[in-house]
Amino acid sequence: MSFCVVYMYTAEVYPTVVRNIGAGICSSASRIGSITAPYVLYLGKYNPFLPYIILGSLTLGCCSVNLFLPETFNKTLPETVEQMQTLSGFNKCTKAEGRDEQEKSTKLPEEVILAEDKF
């Protein structure tokens, strides 16, 4: 199930400039994980609880790292790396000025809007 979510979620997390690279890296990481997962079961020969400990700790680690991802619900997706850096996840480190700057950078200058109205 998480293998399918990789493609949907990476399209929202990465800005347009590096979206292809980010999706490729996440796809490769998920394929490596699906290749190595069956071999974790072989560790049960040494200790019957070892596969459960490894898979459980990896799951908890991934869940805790996901808390730092930014929320994208009802928000415009970033187009540049600078816009991506102003987004914040669980630790709200970004100041309100940073968000105002992001909104200003996405708006067109008044001269451009006037020039478009003439055509």
GROMACS .gro file of N, CA and C in nm:
model
  357
    1MET      N    1   0.083  -0.119   0.000
    1MET     CA    2   0.000   0.000   0.000
    1MET      C    3   0.087   0.125   0.000
    2SER      N    4   0.193   0.127   0.077
    2SER     CA    5   0.277   0.246   0.083
    2SER      C    6   0.355   0.265  -0.046
    3PHE      N    7   0.379   0.157  -0.120
    3PHE     CA    8   0.449   0.167  -0.247
    3PHE      C    9   0.369   0.253  -0.346
    4CYS      N   10   0.236   0.239  -0.345
    4CYS     CA   11   0.150   0.318  -0.434
    4CYS      C   12   0.141   0.463  -0.389
    5VAL      N   13   0.147   0.488  -0.261
    5VAL     CA   14   0.135   0.624  -0.208
    5VAL      C   15   0.259   0.707  -0.240
    6VAL      N   16   0.373   0.642  -0.261
    6VAL     CA   17   0.497   0.714  -0.291
    6VAL      C   18   0.479   0.805  -0.411
    7TYR      N   19   0.415   0.758  -0.513
    7TYR     CA   20   0.400   0.836  -0.636
    7TYR      C   21   0.306   0.955  -0.616
    8MET      N   22   0.201   0.936  -0.539
    8MET     CA   23   0.107   1.047  -0.517
    8MET      C   24   0.167   1.153  -0.424
    9TYR      N   25   0.232   1.109  -0.318
    9TYR     CA   26   0.278   1.204  -0.218
    9TYR      C   27   0.403   1.279  -0.263
   10THR      N   28   0.491   1.215  -0.337
   10THR     CA   29   0.611   1.286  -0.382
   10THR      C   30   0.578   1.395  -0.482
   11ALA      N   31   0.469   1.380  -0.555
   11ALA     CA   32   0.428   1.486  -0.646
   11ALA      C   33   0.386   1.612  -0.571
   12GLU      N   34   0.342   1.598  -0.447
   12GLU     CA   35   0.300   1.713  -0.368
   12GLU      C   36   0.413   1.772  -0.285
   13VAL      N   37   0.508   1.692  -0.245
   13VAL     CA   38   0.612   1.739  -0.155
   13VAL      C   39   0.721   1.818  -0.227
   14TYR      N   40   0.762   1.770  -0.344
   14TYR     CA   41   0.874   1.834  -0.414
   14TYR      C   42   0.826   1.947  -0.502
   15PRO      N   43   0.903   2.056  -0.511
   15PRO     CA   44   0.867   2.163  -0.604
   15PRO      C   45   0.883   2.118  -0.749
   16THR      N   46   0.825   2.192  -0.839
   16THR     CA   47   0.822   2.153  -0.980
   16THR      C   48   0.961   2.135  -1.038
   17VAL      N   49   1.056   2.214  -0.994
   17VAL     CA   50   1.190   2.213  -1.051
   17VAL      C   51   1.259   2.078  -1.030
   18VAL      N   52   1.240   2.017  -0.914
   18VAL     CA   53   1.309   1.891  -0.881
   18VAL      C   54   1.212   1.776  -0.861
   19ARG      N   55   1.092   1.788  -0.912
   19ARG     CA   56   0.989   1.684  -0.889
   19ARG      C   57   1.027   1.551  -0.951
   20ASN      N   58   1.082   1.552  -1.072
   20ASN     CA   59   1.120   1.426  -1.138
   20ASN      C   60   1.231   1.355  -1.063
   21ILE      N   61   1.329   1.431  -1.018
   21ILE     CA   62   1.441   1.371  -0.943
   21ILE      C   63   1.392   1.313  -0.811
   22GLY      N   64   1.309   1.389  -0.740
   22GLY     CA   65   1.256   1.343  -0.612
   22GLY      C   66   1.170   1.218  -0.626
   23ALA      N   67   1.085   1.216  -0.728
   23ALA     CA   68   1.001   1.098  -0.750
   23ALA      C   69   1.087   0.977  -0.786
   24GLY      N   70   1.192   0.997  -0.863
   24GLY     CA   71   1.281   0.886  -0.899
   24GLY      C   72   1.356   0.830  -0.780
   25ILE      N   73   1.405   0.918  -0.694
   25ILE     CA   74   1.478   0.873  -0.575
   25ILE      C   75   1.385   0.798  -0.480
   26CYS      N   76   1.265   0.851  -0.459
   26CYS     CA   77   1.170   0.783  -0.370
   26CYS      C   78   1.124   0.650  -0.428
   27SER      N   79   1.108   0.644  -0.559
   27SER     CA   80   1.071   0.518  -0.622
   27SER      C   81   1.183   0.414  -0.607
   28SER      N   82   1.306   0.459  -0.625
   28SER     CA   83   1.419   0.366  -0.609
   28SER      C   84   1.431   0.317  -0.466
   29ALA      N   85   1.412   0.407  -0.370
   29ALA     CA   86   1.419   0.368  -0.229
   29ALA      C   87   1.308   0.268  -0.194
   30SER      N   88   1.189   0.289  -0.248
   30SER     CA   89   1.080   0.196  -0.218
   30SER      C   90   1.105   0.059  -0.282
   31ARG      N   91   1.166   0.058  -0.399
   31ARG     CA   92   1.196  -0.071  -0.464
   31ARG      C   93   1.306  -0.146  -0.389
   32ILE      N   94   1.405  -0.072  -0.339
   32ILE     CA   95   1.510  -0.136  -0.259
   32ILE      C   96   1.450  -0.195  -0.131
   33GLY      N   97   1.356  -0.121  -0.071
   33GLY     CA   98   1.289  -0.171   0.048
   33GLY      C   99   1.208  -0.296   0.021
   34SER      N  100   1.139  -0.299  -0.093
   34SER     CA  101   1.059  -0.418  -0.124
   34SER      C  102   1.147  -0.538  -0.162
   35ILE      N  103   1.268  -0.512  -0.210
   35ILE     CA  104   1.361  -0.621  -0.240
   35ILE      C  105   1.419  -0.680  -0.112
   36THR      N  106   1.455  -0.595  -0.017
   36THR     CA  107   1.521  -0.643   0.104
   36THR      C  108   1.424  -0.693   0.211
   37ALA      N  109   1.296  -0.659   0.203
   37ALA     CA  110   1.200  -0.700   0.307
   37ALA      C  111   1.191  -0.851   0.325
   38PRO      N  112   1.189  -0.933   0.220
   38PRO     CA  113   1.180  -1.077   0.243
   38PRO      C  114   1.302  -1.134   0.315
   39TYR      N  115   1.417  -1.071   0.299
   39TYR     CA  116   1.539  -1.122   0.363
   39TYR      C  117   1.539  -1.096   0.514
   40VAL      N  118   1.457  -1.003   0.558
   40VAL     CA  119   1.447  -0.977   0.702
   40VAL      C  120   1.386  -1.099   0.771
   41LEU      N  121   1.301  -1.170   0.701
   41LEU     CA  122   1.239  -1.290   0.760
   41LEU      C  123   1.342  -1.399   0.790
   42TYR      N  124   1.449  -1.402   0.713
   42TYR     CA  125   1.554  -1.502   0.738
   42TYR      C  126   1.627  -1.478   0.870
   43LEU      N  127   1.618  -1.356   0.922
   43LEU     CA  128   1.681  -1.328   1.052
   43LEU      C  129   1.611  -1.401   1.166
   44GLY      N  130   1.491  -1.454   1.138
   44GLY     CA  131   1.419  -1.531   1.240
   44GLY      C  132   1.490  -1.660   1.278
   45LYS      N  133   1.584  -1.704   1.199
   45LYS     CA  134   1.661  -1.824   1.235
   45LYS      C  135   1.748  -1.799   1.357
   46TYR      N  136   1.798  -1.676   1.369
   46TYR     CA  137   1.888  -1.642   1.480
   46TYR      C  138   1.810  -1.604   1.605
   47ASN      N  139   1.703  -1.530   1.587
   47ASN     CA  140   1.617  -1.491   1.699
   47ASN      C  141   1.476  -1.476   1.643
   48PRO      N  142   1.378  -1.545   1.699
   48PRO     CA  143   1.242  -1.540   1.641
   48PRO      C  144   1.177  -1.402   1.649
   49PHE      N  145   1.224  -1.315   1.738
   49PHE     CA  146   1.164  -1.182   1.752
   49PHE      C  147   1.236  -1.075   1.670
   50LEU      N  148   1.349  -1.108   1.614
   50LEU     CA  149   1.430  -1.009   1.542
   50LEU      C  150   1.359  -0.949   1.420
   51PRO      N  151   1.289  -1.024   1.337
   51PRO     CA  152   1.218  -0.960   1.225
   51PRO      C  153   1.111  -0.862   1.271
   52TYR      N  154   1.041  -0.897   1.378
   52TYR     CA  155   0.937  -0.807   1.429
   52TYR      C  156   0.997  -0.680   1.487
   53ILE      N  157   1.111  -0.694   1.555
   53ILE     CA  158   1.177  -0.576   1.612
   53ILE      C  159   1.226  -0.483   1.502
   54ILE      N  160   1.286  -0.539   1.397
   54ILE     CA  161   1.339  -0.457   1.289
   54ILE      C  162   1.226  -0.388   1.214
   55LEU      N  163   1.126  -0.462   1.172
   55LEU     CA  164   1.016  -0.402   1.097
   55LEU      C  165   0.936  -0.303   1.181
   56GLY      N  166   0.916  -0.333   1.308
   56GLY     CA  167   0.845  -0.241   1.396
   56GLY      C  168   0.921  -0.113   1.420
   57SER      N  169   1.052  -0.123   1.440
   57SER     CA  170   1.131  -0.002   1.463
   57SER      C  171   1.140   0.083   1.337
   58LEU      N  172   1.148   0.019   1.220
   58LEU     CA  173   1.147   0.096   1.095
   58LEU      C  174   1.014   0.168   1.075
   59THR      N  175   0.905   0.103   1.110
   59THR     CA  176   0.773   0.165   1.098
   59THR      C  177   0.760   0.284   1.190
   60LEU      N  178   0.802   0.269   1.315
   60LEU     CA  179   0.795   0.382   1.410
   60LEU      C  180   0.888   0.496   1.368
   61GLY      N  181   1.004   0.462   1.313
   61GLY     CA  182   1.096   0.565   1.266
   61GLY      C  183   1.038   0.644   1.150
   62CYS      N  184   0.974   0.574   1.057
   62CYS     CA  185   0.912   0.642   0.942
   62CYS      C  186   0.795   0.730   0.986
   63CYS      N  187   0.718   0.682   1.081
   63CYS     CA  188   0.605   0.763   1.131
   63CYS      C  189   0.653   0.890   1.198
   64SER      N  190   0.760   0.881   1.275
   64SER     CA  191   0.810   1.001   1.344
   64SER      C  192   0.872   1.100   1.246
   65VAL      N  193   0.936   1.051   1.139
   65VAL     CA  194   0.993   1.141   1.039
   65VAL      C  195   0.883   1.211   0.958
   66ASN      N  196   0.771   1.143   0.936
   66ASN     CA  197   0.661   1.203   0.861
   66ASN      C  198   0.598   1.322   0.932
   67LEU      N  199   0.617   1.334   1.061
   67LEU     CA  200   0.564   1.450   1.132
   67LEU      C  201   0.629   1.580   1.085
   68PHE      N  202   0.747   1.573   1.029
   68PHE     CA  203   0.819   1.693   0.986
   68PHE      C  204   0.787   1.732   0.842
   69LEU      N  205   0.705   1.655   0.772
   69LEU     CA  206   0.666   1.691   0.637
   69LEU      C  207   0.561   1.801   0.640
   70PRO      N  208   0.561   1.891   0.544
   70PRO     CA  209   0.463   2.001   0.544
   70PRO      C  210   0.325   1.953   0.505
   71GLU      N  211   0.223   2.023   0.552
   71GLU     CA  212   0.085   1.993   0.517
   71GLU      C  213   0.054   2.059   0.383
   72THR      N  214  -0.007   1.985   0.290
   72THR     CA  215  -0.035   2.038   0.156
   72THR      C  216  -0.184   2.047   0.127
   73PHE      N  217  -0.269   2.019   0.223
   73PHE     CA  218  -0.413   2.019   0.200
   73PHE      C  219  -0.462   2.162   0.183
   74ASN      N  220  -0.534   2.189   0.073
   74ASN     CA  221  -0.589   2.321   0.040
   74ASN      C  222  -0.483   2.430   0.031
   75LYS      N  223  -0.365   2.396  -0.012
   75LYS     CA  224  -0.256   2.493  -0.030
   75LYS      C  225  -0.201   2.480  -0.171
   76THR      N  226  -0.151   2.591  -0.222
   76THR     CA  227  -0.088   2.584  -0.353
   76THR      C  228   0.047   2.514  -0.338
   77LEU      N  229   0.078   2.429  -0.434
   77LEU     CA  230   0.203   2.354  -0.428
   77LEU      C  231   0.319   2.444  -0.470
   78PRO      N  232   0.436   2.425  -0.411
   78PRO     CA  233   0.551   2.510  -0.444
   78PRO      C  234   0.600   2.484  -0.587
   79GLU      N  235   0.642   2.592  -0.652
   79GLU     CA  236   0.694   2.582  -0.788
   79GLU      C  237   0.847   2.590  -0.791
   80THR      N  238   0.909   2.654  -0.690
   80THR     CA  239   1.054   2.668  -0.687
   80THR      C  240   1.108   2.616  -0.555
   81VAL      N  241   1.238   2.600  -0.549
   81VAL     CA  242   1.302   2.552  -0.426
   81VAL      C  243   1.288   2.656  -0.315
   82GLU      N  244   1.292   2.785  -0.349
   82GLU     CA  245   1.278   2.891  -0.248
   82GLU      C  246   1.140   2.886  -0.183
   83GLN      N  247   1.036   2.860  -0.262
   83GLN     CA  248   0.903   2.847  -0.205
   83GLN      C  249   0.893   2.724  -0.116
   84MET      N  250   0.961   2.617  -0.152
   84MET     CA  251   0.958   2.495  -0.072
   84MET      C  252   1.025   2.517   0.063
   85GLN      N  253   1.129   2.599   0.067
   85GLN     CA  254   1.200   2.622   0.192
   85GLN      C  255   1.118   2.705   0.290
   86THR      N  256   1.018   2.778   0.242
   86THR     CA  257   0.936   2.857   0.334
   86THR      C  258   0.826   2.773   0.399
   87LEU      N  259   0.797   2.654   0.345
   87LEU     CA  260   0.698   2.566   0.407
   87LEU      C  261   0.755   2.507   0.534
   88SER      N  262   0.668   2.478   0.629
   88SER     CA  263   0.715   2.417   0.753
   88SER      C  264   0.628   2.298   0.787
   89GLY      N  265   0.688   2.205   0.857
   89GLY     CA  266   0.616   2.086   0.899
   89GLY      C  267   0.574   2.097   1.044
   90PHE      N  268   0.607   1.997   1.122
   90PHE     CA  269   0.569   1.989   1.262
   90PHE      C  270   0.632   2.101   1.344
   91ASN      N  271   0.759   2.134   1.316
   91ASN     CA  272   0.827   2.240   1.390
   91ASN      C  273   0.804   2.370   1.315
   92LYS      N  274   0.715   2.451   1.357
   92LYS     CA  275   0.677   2.575   1.290
   92LYS      C  276   0.790   2.678   1.302
   93CYS      N  277   0.900   2.652   1.233
   93CYS     CA  278   1.016   2.742   1.239
   93CYS      C  279   1.000   2.863   1.149
   94THR      N  280   0.913   2.855   1.050
   94THR     CA  281   0.901   2.964   0.956
   94THR      C  282   0.823   3.078   1.020
   95LYS      N  283   0.872   3.196   1.000
   95LYS     CA  284   0.805   3.314   1.055
   95LYS      C  285   0.693   3.357   0.963
   96ALA      N  286   0.606   3.441   1.014
   96ALA     CA  287   0.495   3.490   0.934
   96ALA      C  288   0.544   3.572   0.816
   97GLU      N  289   0.659   3.641   0.832
   97GLU     CA  290   0.711   3.721   0.722
   97GLU      C  291   0.748   3.632   0.605
   98GLY      N  292   0.800   3.513   0.632
   98GLY     CA  293   0.837   3.421   0.526
   98GLY      C  294   0.717   3.379   0.443
   99ARG      N  295   0.604   3.361   0.509
   99ARG     CA  296   0.484   3.326   0.435
   99ARG      C  297   0.434   3.443   0.353
  100ASP      N  298   0.444   3.564   0.407
  100ASP     CA  299   0.405   3.683   0.331
  100ASP      C  300   0.492   3.700   0.209
  101GLU      N  301   0.623   3.674   0.223
  101GLU     CA  302   0.714   3.684   0.110
  101GLU      C  303   0.679   3.582   0.003
  102GLN      N  304   0.637   3.463   0.046
  102GLN     CA  305   0.600   3.360  -0.050
  102GLN      C  306   0.477   3.405  -0.129
  103GLU      N  307   0.379   3.463  -0.060
  103GLU     CA  308   0.259   3.510  -0.128
  103GLU      C  309   0.292   3.623  -0.224
  104LYS      N  310   0.383   3.713  -0.184
  104LYS     CA  311   0.421   3.823  -0.271
  104LYS      C  312   0.494   3.773  -0.394
  105SER      N  313   0.577   3.670  -0.378
  105SER     CA  314   0.655   3.621  -0.492
  105SER      C  315   0.567   3.548  -0.593
  106THR      N  316   0.450   3.497  -0.553
  106THR     CA  317   0.363   3.428  -0.647
  106THR      C  318   0.270   3.523  -0.721
  107LYS      N  319   0.255   3.647  -0.671
  107LYS     CA  320   0.169   3.743  -0.737
  107LYS      C  321   0.244   3.812  -0.850
  108LEU      N  322   0.171   3.845  -0.956
  108LEU     CA  323   0.232   3.915  -1.068
  108LEU      C  324   0.244   4.064  -1.038
  109PRO      N  325   0.348   4.128  -1.086
  109PRO     CA  326   0.358   4.273  -1.069
  109PRO      C  327   0.244   4.343  -1.141
  110GLU      N  328   0.212   4.462  -1.094
  110GLU     CA  329   0.100   4.536  -1.149
  110GLU      C  330   0.120   4.569  -1.296
  111GLU      N  331   0.245   4.596  -1.338
  111GLU     CA  332   0.272   4.629  -1.477
  111GLU      C  333   0.238   4.512  -1.569
  112VAL      N  334   0.268   4.391  -1.523
  112VAL     CA  335   0.241   4.273  -1.605
  112VAL      C  336   0.092   4.253  -1.620
  113ILE      N  337   0.017   4.275  -1.513
  113ILE     CA  338  -0.129   4.258  -1.519
  113ILE      C  339  -0.188   4.360  -1.614
  114LEU      N  340  -0.142   4.485  -1.610
  114LEU     CA  341  -0.192   4.588  -1.700
  114LEU      C  342  -0.157   4.555  -1.845
  115ALA      N  343  -0.037   4.501  -1.868
  115ALA     CA  344   0.003   4.467  -2.004
  115ALA      C  345  -0.080   4.352  -2.059
  116GLU      N  346  -0.119   4.258  -1.974
  116GLU     CA  347  -0.201   4.147  -2.019
  116GLU      C  348  -0.342   4.192  -2.054
  117ASP      N  349  -0.393   4.294  -1.983
  117ASP     CA  350  -0.527   4.344  -2.010
  117ASP      C  351  -0.537   4.411  -2.146
  118LYS      N  352  -0.428   4.466  -2.197
  118LYS     CA  353  -0.430   4.535  -2.325
  118LYS      C  354  -0.445   4.438  -2.440
  119PHE      N  355  -0.401   4.317  -2.425
  119PHE     CA  356  -0.408   4.220  -2.533
  119PHE      C  357  -0.534   4.145  -2.518
   0.00000   0.00000   0.00000
